[in-house]
Coordinates of C-alpha atoms in Angstrom, one line a residue:
X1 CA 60.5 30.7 26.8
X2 CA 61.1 33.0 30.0
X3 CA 58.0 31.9 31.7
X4 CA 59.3 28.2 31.3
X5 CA 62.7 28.8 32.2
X6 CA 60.9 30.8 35.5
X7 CA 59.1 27.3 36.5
X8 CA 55.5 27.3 34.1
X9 CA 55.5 24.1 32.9
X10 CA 54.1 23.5 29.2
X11 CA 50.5 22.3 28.6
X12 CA 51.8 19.0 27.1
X13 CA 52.6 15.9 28.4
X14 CA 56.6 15.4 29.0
X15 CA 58.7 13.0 28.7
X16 CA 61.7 11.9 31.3
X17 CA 64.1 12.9 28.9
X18 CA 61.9 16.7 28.5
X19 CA 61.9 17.4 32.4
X20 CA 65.3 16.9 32.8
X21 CA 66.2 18.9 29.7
X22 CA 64.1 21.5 31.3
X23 CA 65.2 21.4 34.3
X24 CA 68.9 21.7 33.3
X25 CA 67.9 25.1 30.8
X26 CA 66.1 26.0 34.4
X27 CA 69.7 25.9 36.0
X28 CA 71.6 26.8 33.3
X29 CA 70.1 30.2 32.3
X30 CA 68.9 31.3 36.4
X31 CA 70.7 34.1 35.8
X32 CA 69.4 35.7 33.0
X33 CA 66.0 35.3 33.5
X34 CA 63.7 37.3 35.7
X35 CA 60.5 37.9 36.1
X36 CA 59.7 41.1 36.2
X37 CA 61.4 41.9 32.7
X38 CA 64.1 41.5 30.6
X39 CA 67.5 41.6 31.6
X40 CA 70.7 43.2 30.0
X41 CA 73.9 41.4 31.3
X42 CA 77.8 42.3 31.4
X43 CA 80.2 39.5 31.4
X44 CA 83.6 40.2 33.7
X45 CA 85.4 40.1 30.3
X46 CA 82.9 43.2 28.9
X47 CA 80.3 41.2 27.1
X48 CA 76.7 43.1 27.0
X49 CA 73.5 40.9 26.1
X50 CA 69.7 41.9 26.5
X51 CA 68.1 38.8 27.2
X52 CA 65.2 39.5 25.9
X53 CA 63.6 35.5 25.2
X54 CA 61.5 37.2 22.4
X55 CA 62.2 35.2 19.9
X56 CA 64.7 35.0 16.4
X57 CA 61.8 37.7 14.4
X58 CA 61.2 39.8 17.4
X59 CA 64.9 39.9 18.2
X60 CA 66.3 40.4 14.3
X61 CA 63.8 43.6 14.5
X62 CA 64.7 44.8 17.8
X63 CA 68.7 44.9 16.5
X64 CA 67.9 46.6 13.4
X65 CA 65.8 49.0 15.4
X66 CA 68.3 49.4 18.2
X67 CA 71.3 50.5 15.8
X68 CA 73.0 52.8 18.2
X69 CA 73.4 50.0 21.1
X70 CA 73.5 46.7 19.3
X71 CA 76.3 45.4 18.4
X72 CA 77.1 45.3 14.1
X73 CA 76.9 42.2 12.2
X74 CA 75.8 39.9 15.0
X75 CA 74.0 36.8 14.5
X76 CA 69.8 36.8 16.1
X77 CA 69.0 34.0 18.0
X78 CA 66.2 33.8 20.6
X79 CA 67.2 34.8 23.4
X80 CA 69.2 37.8 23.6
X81 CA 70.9 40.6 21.4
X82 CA 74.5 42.1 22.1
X83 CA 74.6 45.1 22.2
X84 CA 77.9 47.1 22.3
X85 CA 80.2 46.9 25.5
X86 CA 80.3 50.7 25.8
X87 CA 76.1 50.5 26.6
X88 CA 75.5 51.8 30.0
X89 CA 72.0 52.4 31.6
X90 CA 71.6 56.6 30.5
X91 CA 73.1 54.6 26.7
X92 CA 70.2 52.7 26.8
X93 CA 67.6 55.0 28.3
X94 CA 68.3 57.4 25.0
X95 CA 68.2 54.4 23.0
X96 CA 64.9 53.2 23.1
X97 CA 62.9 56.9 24.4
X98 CA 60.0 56.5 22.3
X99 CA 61.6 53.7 19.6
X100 CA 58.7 51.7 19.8
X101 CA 56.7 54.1 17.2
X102 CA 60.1 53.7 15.5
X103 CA 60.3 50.3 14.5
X104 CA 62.8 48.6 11.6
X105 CA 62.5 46.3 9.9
X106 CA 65.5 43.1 10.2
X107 CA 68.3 43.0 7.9
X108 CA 67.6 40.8 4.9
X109 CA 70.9 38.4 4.1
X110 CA 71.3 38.3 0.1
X111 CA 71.5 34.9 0.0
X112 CA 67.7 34.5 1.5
X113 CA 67.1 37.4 -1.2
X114 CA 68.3 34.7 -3.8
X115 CA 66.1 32.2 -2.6
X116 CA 63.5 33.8 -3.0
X117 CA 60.8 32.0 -5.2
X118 CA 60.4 33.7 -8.2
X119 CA 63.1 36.0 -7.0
X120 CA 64.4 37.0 -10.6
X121 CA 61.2 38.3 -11.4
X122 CA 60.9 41.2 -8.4
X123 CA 63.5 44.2 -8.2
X124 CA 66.0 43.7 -5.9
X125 CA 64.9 46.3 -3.4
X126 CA 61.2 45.0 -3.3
X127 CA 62.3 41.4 -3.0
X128 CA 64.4 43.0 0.1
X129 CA 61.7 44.6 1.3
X130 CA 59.4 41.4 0.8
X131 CA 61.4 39.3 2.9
X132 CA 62.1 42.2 5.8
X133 CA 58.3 42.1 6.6
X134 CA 58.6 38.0 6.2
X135 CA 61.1 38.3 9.2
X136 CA 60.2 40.9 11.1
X137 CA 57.9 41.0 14.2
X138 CA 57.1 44.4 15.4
X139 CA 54.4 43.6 17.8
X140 CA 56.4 40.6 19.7
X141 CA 59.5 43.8 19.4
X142 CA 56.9 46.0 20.8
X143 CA 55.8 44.2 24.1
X144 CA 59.5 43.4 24.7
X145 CA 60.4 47.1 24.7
X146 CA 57.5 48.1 27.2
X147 CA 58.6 45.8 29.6
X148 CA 60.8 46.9 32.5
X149 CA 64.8 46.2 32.2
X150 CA 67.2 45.3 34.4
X151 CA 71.1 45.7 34.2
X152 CA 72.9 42.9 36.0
X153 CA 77.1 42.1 36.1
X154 CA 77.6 38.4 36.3
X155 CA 80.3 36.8 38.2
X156 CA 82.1 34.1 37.1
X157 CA 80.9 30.7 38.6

């Protein structure tokens, strides 16, 4: 996603209605994409996000991982992660010092637990556990968290 947003177009044929969608996520998200890593961004009204354009698995098991800085009960996506608006760069330099041996597995939401096929039939805990390595992605969460990081403060527009 980063290198698209950066200018690499995709290896696919596009339509008109595809380039201009990519060009307006081009303009859109300038500011919180860089090229030499992943950014971590404060709003003016205290919001922190790591944009980290990993993906929803990479991201769920960088959040679990990162429990100290990211912010509770937040929903993944695939972009970024909030993180708490206390985080400041020594915060995050503690923070991930040697996390990447460290790795969690995501938070499992009961009701994926319950749909689990043939759900009845595992112990609850196992079933948990099933669907944690289902979700996870430790090696995308890996390369993200040996790339460089940036901390920018956005203005308002």
């Amino acid at each position: 996603m980063r290198e698209v947003l950066l200018g690499a177009d995709p290896d696919v044929a596009l339509s008109k209605r595809a380039v201009t969608a990519l060009s307006e996520a081009r303009e859109n998200f300038m500011d919180v994409v860089h090229p030499g890593g992943t950014l971590i961004t404060r709003t003016p009204g205290g919001q922190v996000r790591w944009w980290t354009w990993a993906g929803h698995r990479a991201n769920a098991t960088l959040a679990a991982t990162l429990g100290t800085v990211a912010a509770p009960a937040q929903r993944v996506n695939d972009c970024w992660i909030r993180l708490r608006e206390d985080v400041d760069r020594q915060h995050w330099k503690q923070a991930v010092a040697d996390v990447a041996d460290q790795l969690c597995l995501p938070d499992v939401d009961q009701r994926a637990v319950k749909g689990l096929k043939f759900g009845e039939a595992l112990p609850t805990r196992l079933a948990q556990a099933t669907l944690a390595m289902r979700f996870a992605d430790l090696e995308g969460a890996r390369a993200v968290l040996e790339e460089p990081v940036r901390f920018v403060i956005l203005t308002p527009s």
